[in-house]
PDB file of C-alpha atoms in Angstrom:
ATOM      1  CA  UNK A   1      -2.001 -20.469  -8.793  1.00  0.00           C
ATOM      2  CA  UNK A   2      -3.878 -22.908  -6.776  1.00  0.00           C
ATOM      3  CA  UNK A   3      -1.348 -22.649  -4.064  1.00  0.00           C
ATOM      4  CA  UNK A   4      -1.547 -18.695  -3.927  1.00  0.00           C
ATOM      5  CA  UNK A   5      -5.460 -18.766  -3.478  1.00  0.00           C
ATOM      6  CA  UNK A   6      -5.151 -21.515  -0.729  1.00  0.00           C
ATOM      7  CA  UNK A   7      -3.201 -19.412   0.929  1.00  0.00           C
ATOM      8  CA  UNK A   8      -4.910 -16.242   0.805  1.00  0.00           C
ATOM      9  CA  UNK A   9      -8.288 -18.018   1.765  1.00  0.00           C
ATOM     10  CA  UNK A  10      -6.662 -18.965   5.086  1.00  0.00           C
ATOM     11  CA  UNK A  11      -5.140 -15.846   5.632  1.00  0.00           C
ATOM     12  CA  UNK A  12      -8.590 -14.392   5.266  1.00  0.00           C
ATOM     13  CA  UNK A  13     -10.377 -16.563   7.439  1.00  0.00           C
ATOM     14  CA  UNK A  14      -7.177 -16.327  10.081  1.00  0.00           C
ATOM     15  CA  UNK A  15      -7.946 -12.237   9.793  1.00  0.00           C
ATOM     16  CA  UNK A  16     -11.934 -12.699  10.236  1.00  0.00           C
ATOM     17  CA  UNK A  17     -11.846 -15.321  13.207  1.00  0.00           C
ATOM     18  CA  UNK A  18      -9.191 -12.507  14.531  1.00  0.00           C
ATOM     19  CA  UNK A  19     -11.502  -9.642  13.425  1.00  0.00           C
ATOM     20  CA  UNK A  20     -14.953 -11.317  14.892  1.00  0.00           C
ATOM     21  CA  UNK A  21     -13.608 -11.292  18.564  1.00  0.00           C
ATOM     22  CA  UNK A  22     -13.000  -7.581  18.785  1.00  0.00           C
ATOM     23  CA  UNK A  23     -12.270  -6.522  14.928  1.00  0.00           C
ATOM     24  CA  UNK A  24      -7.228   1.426  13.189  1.00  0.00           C
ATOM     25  CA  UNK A  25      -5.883   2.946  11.103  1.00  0.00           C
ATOM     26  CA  UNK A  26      -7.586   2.633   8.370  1.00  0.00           C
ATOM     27  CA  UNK A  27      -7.266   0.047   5.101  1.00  0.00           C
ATOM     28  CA  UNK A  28      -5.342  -0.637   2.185  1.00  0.00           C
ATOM     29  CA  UNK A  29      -7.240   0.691  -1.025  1.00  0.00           C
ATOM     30  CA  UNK A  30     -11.010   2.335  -0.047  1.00  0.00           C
ATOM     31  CA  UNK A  31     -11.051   5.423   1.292  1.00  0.00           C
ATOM     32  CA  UNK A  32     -12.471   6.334   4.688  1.00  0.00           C
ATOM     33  CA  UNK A  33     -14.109   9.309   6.186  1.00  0.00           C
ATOM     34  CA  UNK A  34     -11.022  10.930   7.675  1.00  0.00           C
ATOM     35  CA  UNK A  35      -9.632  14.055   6.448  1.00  0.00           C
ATOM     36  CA  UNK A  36      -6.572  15.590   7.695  1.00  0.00           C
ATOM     37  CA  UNK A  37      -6.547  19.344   8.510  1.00  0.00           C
ATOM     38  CA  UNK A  38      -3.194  21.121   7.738  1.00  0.00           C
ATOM     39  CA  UNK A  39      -0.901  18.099   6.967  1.00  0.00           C
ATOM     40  CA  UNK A  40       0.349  16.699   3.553  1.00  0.00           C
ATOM     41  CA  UNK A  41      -0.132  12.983   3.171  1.00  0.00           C
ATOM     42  CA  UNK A  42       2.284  11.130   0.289  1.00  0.00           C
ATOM     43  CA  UNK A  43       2.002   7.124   0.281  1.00  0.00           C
ATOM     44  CA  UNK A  44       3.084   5.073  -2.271  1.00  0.00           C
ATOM     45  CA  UNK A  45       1.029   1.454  -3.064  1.00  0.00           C
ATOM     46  CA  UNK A  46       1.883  -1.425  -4.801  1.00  0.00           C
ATOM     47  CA  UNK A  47      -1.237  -3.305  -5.017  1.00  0.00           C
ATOM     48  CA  UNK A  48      -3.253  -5.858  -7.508  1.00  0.00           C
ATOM     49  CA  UNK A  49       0.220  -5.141  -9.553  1.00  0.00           C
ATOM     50  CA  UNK A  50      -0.617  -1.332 -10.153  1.00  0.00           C
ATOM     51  CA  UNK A  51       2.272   0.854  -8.273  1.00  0.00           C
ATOM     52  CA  UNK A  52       0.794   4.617  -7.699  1.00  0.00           C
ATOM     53  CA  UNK A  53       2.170   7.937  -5.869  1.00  0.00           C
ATOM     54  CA  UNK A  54      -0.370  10.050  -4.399  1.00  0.00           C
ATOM     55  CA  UNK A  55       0.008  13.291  -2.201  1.00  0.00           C
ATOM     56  CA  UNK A  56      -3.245  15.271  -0.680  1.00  0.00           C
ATOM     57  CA  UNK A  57      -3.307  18.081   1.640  1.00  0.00           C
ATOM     58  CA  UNK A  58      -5.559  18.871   4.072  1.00  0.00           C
ATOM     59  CA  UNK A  59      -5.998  22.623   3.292  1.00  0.00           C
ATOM     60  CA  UNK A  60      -8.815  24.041   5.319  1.00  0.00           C
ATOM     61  CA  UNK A  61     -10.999  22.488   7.807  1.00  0.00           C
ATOM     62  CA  UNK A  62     -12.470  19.315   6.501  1.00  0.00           C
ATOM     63  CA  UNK A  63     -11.604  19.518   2.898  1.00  0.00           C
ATOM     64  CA  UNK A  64      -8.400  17.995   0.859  1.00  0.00           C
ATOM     65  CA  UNK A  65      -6.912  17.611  -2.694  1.00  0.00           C
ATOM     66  CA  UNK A  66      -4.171  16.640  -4.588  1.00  0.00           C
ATOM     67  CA  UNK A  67      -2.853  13.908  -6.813  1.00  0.00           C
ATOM     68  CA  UNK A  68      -2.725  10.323  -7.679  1.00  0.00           C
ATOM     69  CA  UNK A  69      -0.131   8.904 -10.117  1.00  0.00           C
ATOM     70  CA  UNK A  70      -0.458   5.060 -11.488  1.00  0.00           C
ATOM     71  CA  UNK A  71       2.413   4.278 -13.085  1.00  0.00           C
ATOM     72  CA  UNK A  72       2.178   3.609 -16.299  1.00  0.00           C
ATOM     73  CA  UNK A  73      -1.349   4.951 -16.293  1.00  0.00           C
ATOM     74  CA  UNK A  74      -3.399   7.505 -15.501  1.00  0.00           C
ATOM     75  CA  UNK A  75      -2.890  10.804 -13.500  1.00  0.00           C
ATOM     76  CA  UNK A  76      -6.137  11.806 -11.053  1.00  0.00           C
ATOM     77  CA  UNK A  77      -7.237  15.089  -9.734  1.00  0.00           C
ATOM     78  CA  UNK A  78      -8.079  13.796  -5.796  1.00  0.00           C
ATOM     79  CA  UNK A  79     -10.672  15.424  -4.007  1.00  0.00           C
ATOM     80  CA  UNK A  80     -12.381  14.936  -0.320  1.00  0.00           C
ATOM     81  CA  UNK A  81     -14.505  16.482   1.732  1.00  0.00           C
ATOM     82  CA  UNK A  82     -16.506  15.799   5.285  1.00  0.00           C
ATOM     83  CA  UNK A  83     -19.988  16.055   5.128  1.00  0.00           C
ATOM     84  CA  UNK A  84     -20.697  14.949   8.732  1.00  0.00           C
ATOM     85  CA  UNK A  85     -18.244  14.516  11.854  1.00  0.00           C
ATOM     86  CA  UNK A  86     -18.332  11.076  13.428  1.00  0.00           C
ATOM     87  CA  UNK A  87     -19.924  11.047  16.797  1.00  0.00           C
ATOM     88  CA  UNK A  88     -20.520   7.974  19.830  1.00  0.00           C
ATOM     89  CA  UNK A  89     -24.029   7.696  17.682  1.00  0.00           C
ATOM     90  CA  UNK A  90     -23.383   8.392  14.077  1.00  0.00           C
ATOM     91  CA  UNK A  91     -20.682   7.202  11.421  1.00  0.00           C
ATOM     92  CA  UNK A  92     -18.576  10.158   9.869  1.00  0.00           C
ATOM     93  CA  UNK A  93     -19.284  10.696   6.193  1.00  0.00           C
ATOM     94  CA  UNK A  94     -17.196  11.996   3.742  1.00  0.00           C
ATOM     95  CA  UNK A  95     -17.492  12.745  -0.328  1.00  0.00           C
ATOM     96  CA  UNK A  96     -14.469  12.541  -2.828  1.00  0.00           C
ATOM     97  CA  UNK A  97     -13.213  12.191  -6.087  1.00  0.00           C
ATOM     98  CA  UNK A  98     -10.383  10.749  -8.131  1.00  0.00           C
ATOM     99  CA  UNK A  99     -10.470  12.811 -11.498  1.00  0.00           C
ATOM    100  CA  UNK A 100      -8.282  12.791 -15.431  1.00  0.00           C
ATOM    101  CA  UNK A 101      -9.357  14.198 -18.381  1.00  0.00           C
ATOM    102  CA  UNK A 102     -11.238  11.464 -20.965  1.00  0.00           C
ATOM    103  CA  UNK A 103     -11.311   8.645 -18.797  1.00  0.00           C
ATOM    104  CA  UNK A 104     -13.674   7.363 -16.354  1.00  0.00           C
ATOM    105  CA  UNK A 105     -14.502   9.506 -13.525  1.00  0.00           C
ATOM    106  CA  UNK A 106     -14.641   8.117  -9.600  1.00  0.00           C
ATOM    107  CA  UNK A 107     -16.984   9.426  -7.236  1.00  0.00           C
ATOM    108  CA  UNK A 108     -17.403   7.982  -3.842  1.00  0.00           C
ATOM    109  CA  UNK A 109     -19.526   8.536  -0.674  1.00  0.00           C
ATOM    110  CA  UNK A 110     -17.959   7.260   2.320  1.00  0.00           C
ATOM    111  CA  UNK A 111     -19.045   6.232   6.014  1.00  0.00           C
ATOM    112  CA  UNK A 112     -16.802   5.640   9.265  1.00  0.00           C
ATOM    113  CA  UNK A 113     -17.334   4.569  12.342  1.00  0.00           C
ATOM    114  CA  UNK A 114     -15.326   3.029  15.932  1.00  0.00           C
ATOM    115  CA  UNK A 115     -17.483   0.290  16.272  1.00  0.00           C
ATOM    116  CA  UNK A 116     -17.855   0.014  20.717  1.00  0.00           C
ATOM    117  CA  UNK A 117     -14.509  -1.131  21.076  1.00  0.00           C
ATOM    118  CA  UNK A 118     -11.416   1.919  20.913  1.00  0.00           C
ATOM    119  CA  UNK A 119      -9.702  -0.552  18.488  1.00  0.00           C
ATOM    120  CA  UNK A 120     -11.917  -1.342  15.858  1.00  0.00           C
ATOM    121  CA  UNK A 121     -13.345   0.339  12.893  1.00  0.00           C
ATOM    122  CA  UNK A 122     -15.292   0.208  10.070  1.00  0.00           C
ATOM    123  CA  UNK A 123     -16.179   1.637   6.642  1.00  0.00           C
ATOM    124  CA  UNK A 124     -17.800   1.609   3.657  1.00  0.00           C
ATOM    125  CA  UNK A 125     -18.153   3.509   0.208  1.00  0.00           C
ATOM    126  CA  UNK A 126     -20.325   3.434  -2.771  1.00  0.00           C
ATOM    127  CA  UNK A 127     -20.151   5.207  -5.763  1.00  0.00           C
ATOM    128  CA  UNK A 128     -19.085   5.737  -9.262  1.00  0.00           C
ATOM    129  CA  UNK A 129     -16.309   4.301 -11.919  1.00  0.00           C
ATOM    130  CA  UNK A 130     -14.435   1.783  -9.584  1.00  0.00           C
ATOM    131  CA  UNK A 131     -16.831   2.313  -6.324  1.00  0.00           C
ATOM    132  CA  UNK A 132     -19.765   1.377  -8.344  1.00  0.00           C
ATOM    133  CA  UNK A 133     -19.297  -2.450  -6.691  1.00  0.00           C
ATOM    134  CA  UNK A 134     -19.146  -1.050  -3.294  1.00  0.00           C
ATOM    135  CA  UNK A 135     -16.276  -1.342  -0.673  1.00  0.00           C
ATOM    136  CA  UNK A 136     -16.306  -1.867   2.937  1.00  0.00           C
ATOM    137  CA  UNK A 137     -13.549  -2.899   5.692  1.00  0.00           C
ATOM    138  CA  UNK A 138     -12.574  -3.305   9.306  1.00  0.00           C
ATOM    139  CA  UNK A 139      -9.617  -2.686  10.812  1.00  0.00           C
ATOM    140  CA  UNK A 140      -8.532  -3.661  14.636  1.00  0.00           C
ATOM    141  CA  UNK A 141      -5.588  -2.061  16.704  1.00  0.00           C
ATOM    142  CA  UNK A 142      -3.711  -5.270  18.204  1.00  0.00           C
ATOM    143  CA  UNK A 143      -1.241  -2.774  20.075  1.00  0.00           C
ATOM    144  CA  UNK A 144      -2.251   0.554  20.746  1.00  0.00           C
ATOM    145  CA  UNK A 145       1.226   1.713  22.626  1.00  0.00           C
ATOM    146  CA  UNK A 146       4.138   1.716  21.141  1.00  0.00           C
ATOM    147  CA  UNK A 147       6.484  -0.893  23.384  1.00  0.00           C
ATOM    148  CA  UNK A 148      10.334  -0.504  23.361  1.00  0.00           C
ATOM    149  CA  UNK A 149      11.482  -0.692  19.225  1.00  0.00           C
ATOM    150  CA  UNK A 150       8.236  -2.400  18.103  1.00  0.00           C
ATOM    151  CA  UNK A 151       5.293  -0.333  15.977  1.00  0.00           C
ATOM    152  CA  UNK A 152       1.781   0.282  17.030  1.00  0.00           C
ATOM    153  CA  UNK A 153       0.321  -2.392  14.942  1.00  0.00           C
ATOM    154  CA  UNK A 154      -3.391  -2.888  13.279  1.00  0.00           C
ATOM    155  CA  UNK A 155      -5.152  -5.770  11.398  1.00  0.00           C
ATOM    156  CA  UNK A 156      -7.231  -4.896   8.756  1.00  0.00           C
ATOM    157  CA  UNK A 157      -9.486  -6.847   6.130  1.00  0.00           C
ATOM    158  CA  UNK A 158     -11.732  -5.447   3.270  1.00  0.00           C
ATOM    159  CA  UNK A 159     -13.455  -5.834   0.488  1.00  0.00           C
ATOM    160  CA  UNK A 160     -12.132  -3.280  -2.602  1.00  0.00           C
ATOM    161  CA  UNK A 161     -15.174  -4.173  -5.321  1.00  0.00           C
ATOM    162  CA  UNK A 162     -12.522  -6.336  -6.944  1.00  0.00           C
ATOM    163  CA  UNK A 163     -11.970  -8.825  -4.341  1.00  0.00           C
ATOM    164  CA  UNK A 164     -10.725  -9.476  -0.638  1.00  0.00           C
ATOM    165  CA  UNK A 165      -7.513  -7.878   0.878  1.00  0.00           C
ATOM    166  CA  UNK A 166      -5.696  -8.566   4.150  1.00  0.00           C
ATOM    167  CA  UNK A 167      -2.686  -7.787   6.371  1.00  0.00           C
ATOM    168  CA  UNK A 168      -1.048  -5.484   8.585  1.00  0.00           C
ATOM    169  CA  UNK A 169      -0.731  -1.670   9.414  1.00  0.00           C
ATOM    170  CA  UNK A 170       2.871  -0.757  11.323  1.00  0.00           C
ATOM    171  CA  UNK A 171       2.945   2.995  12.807  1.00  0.00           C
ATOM    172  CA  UNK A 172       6.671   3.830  13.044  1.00  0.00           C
ATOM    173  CA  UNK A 173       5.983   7.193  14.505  1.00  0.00           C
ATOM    174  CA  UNK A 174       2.941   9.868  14.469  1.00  0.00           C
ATOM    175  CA  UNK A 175       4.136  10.427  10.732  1.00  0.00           C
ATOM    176  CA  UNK A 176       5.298   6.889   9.247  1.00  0.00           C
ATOM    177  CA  UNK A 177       3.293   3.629   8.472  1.00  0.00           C
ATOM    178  CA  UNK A 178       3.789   0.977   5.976  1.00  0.00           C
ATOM    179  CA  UNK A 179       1.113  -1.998   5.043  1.00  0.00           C
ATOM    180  CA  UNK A 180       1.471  -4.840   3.988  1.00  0.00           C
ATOM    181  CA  UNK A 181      -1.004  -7.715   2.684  1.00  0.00           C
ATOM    182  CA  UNK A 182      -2.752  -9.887   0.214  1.00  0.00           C
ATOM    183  CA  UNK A 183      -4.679  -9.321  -2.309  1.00  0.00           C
ATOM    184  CA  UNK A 184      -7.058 -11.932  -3.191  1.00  0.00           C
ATOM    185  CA  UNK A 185      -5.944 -13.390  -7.135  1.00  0.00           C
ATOM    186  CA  UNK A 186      -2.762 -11.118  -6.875  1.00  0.00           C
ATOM    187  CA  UNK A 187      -0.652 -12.019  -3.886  1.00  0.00           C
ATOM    188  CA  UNK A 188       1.345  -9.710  -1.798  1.00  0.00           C
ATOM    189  CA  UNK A 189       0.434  -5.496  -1.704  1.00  0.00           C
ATOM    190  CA  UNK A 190       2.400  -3.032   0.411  1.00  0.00           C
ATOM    191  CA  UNK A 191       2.386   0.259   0.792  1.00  0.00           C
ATOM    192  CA  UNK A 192       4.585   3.248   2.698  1.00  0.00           C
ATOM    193  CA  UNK A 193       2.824   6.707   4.029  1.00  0.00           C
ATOM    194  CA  UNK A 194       4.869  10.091   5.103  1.00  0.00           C
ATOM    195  CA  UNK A 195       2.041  12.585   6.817  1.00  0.00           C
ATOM    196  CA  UNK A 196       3.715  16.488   7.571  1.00  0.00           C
ATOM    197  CA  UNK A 197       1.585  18.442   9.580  1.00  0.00           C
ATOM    198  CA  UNK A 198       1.667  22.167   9.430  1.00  0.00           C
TER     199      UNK A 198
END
């Protein structure tokens, strides 16, 4: 166990010396301001050793819902919304929800922003049920064109209100991307996602 956390502390301080000279496509487990219009988004995460499905469609103009399964646990009602477009001045903000009947409720507010640099963004959430702790992350674009058979690639690093995660984002093509990182105390998360646009 000693090992494991050895090894995540360096990968975390290999991300952040990456991140600090120019820390995208987002992170592994907060949310972030984006919200697709007319597309269907399904990903499936392993991560802290919880596997869950979700699917959420962008159905009109800045608004989204769907579902979240965790297997062997709960099923969630998932609900976004953007409050305020992200502009060269202002961060993006968004509102959302993860919902089931008798059990704790999650409500988030969420901020966005490209920080100077094309390639880097940030966010961070606070909230309800599991956003109560806060969340925030960065994520950098090391290769914004795709070259020859290799994905576009992104670094990311945040903090989930349970602990640190780190790793990699690969873009396929416009519609595929898988993750793939550590979890701080749990070792190795991944993660596929399939967006359709209509």
């Amino acid at each position: 166990m000693r090992k494991i956390r050895g090894i995540t502390l360096i990968m975390f301080i290999l991300l952040a010396a990456v991140s600090m000279e120019a820390l995208a496509f987002g992170v592994l487990e907060m949310p972030t301001a984006d919200v697709s219009n007319e597309a269907l988004e399904l990903d499936f995460l392993h991560h802290r050793g919880v596997s869950s499905l979700r699917a959420q469609f962008g159905f009109y103009p800045g608004l989204s819902a769907g579902v979240r399964q965790d297997f062997g646990g709960q099923l969630y009602l998932i609900a976004k919304a953007a409050i305020l477009e992200e502009t060269q001045e202002w961060p993006g903000l968004a509102l959302g929800a993860d919902l089931s009947l008798g059990k704790r409720q999650h409500l988030y507010a969420v901020l966005s922003k490209q920080l100077g640099n094309p390639s880097l963004r940030a966010h961070a959430a606070i909230g309800l049920g599991r956003y109560s702790s806060g969340m925030a992350g960065v994520s950098y674009v090391l290769n914004p064109v795709k070259v020859k058979n290799l994905p576009t690639t992104s670094l990311f690093v945040e903090y989930d209100g349970r602990g640190f995660n780190g790793g990699l984002i690969a873009q396929f093509a416009p519609e595929f991307k898988a993750k793939i990182g550590l979890a701080s105390e749990h070792g190795l998360s991944f993660g596929v996602s399939y967006r359709a646009s209509f």
